[in-house]
């Protein structure tokens, strides 16, 4: 998903507006990896993201590390689930592709068989017509 970033500095507070969040410059400079994790997480609302961006400057190093660990673990788990989902989806698609090819092969074989039977009937009729004409001569 494309992430269009715009940054502007607001008046006296010096706060930076990054996308729709007011992220203090100190937070952007000190925790760029954590800012990215917070913005990317699927488990937070925008209001919760804003809350974390505002509270980060007063959190202890231990709290920051715990938050980073939680968000990194979440990202890792979601990535793992995505890979498993993609693998399962590929397996299902491959199975259905094989079934579809078998169906098309069977259909083509039946069409060929029907065409051969029709040609045989037409040949037999043509043969009978020729014999009938010879008998009439």
mmCIF file of N, CA and C in Angstrom, residues 97-107:
data_model
loop_
_atom_site.group_PDB
_atom_site.id
_atom_site.type_symbol
_atom_site.label_atom_id
_atom_site.label_comp_id
_atom_site.label_asym_id
_atom_site.label_seq_id
_atom_site.Cartn_x
_atom_site.Cartn_y
_atom_site.Cartn_z
ATOM 1 N N UNK A 97 -6.517 -25.596 -10.556
ATOM 2 C CA UNK A 97 -5.969 -25.512 -11.908
ATOM 3 C C UNK A 97 -5.826 -26.912 -12.498
ATOM 4 N N UNK A 98 -5.328 -27.843 -11.688
ATOM 5 C CA UNK A 98 -5.195 -29.225 -12.134
ATOM 6 C C UNK A 98 -6.572 -29.809 -12.463
ATOM 7 N N UNK A 99 -7.547 -29.582 -11.577
ATOM 8 C CA UNK A 99 -8.907 -30.073 -11.826
ATOM 9 C C UNK A 99 -9.475 -29.463 -13.101
ATOM 10 N N UNK A 100 -9.219 -28.173 -13.309
ATOM 11 C CA UNK A 100 -9.729 -27.497 -14.501
ATOM 12 C C UNK A 100 -9.096 -28.076 -15.763
ATOM 13 N N UNK A 101 -7.789 -28.321 -15.720
ATOM 14 C CA UNK A 101 -7.107 -28.910 -16.883
ATOM 15 C C UNK A 101 -7.645 -30.306 -17.177
ATOM 16 N N UNK A 102 -7.881 -31.092 -16.118
ATOM 17 C CA UNK A 102 -8.461 -32.427 -16.301
ATOM 18 C C UNK A 102 -9.846 -32.323 -16.930
ATOM 19 N N UNK A 103 -10.637 -31.363 -16.459
ATOM 20 C CA UNK A 103 -11.976 -31.151 -17.013
ATOM 21 C C UNK A 103 -11.895 -30.780 -18.493
ATOM 22 N N UNK A 104 -11.002 -29.850 -18.832
ATOM 23 C CA UNK A 104 -10.854 -29.428 -20.229
ATOM 24 C C UNK A 104 -10.385 -30.580 -21.111
ATOM 25 N N UNK A 105 -9.468 -31.398 -20.595
ATOM 26 C CA UNK A 105 -8.980 -32.556 -21.351
ATOM 27 C C UNK A 105 -10.119 -33.542 -21.597
ATOM 28 N N UNK A 106 -10.903 -33.811 -20.562
ATOM 29 C CA UNK A 106 -12.038 -34.736 -20.682
ATOM 30 C C UNK A 106 -13.059 -34.190 -21.681
ATOM 31 N N UNK A 107 -13.327 -32.904 -21.597
ATOM 32 C CA UNK A 107 -14.287 -32.276 -22.508
ATOM 33 C C UNK A 107 -13.787 -32.358 -23.954
#
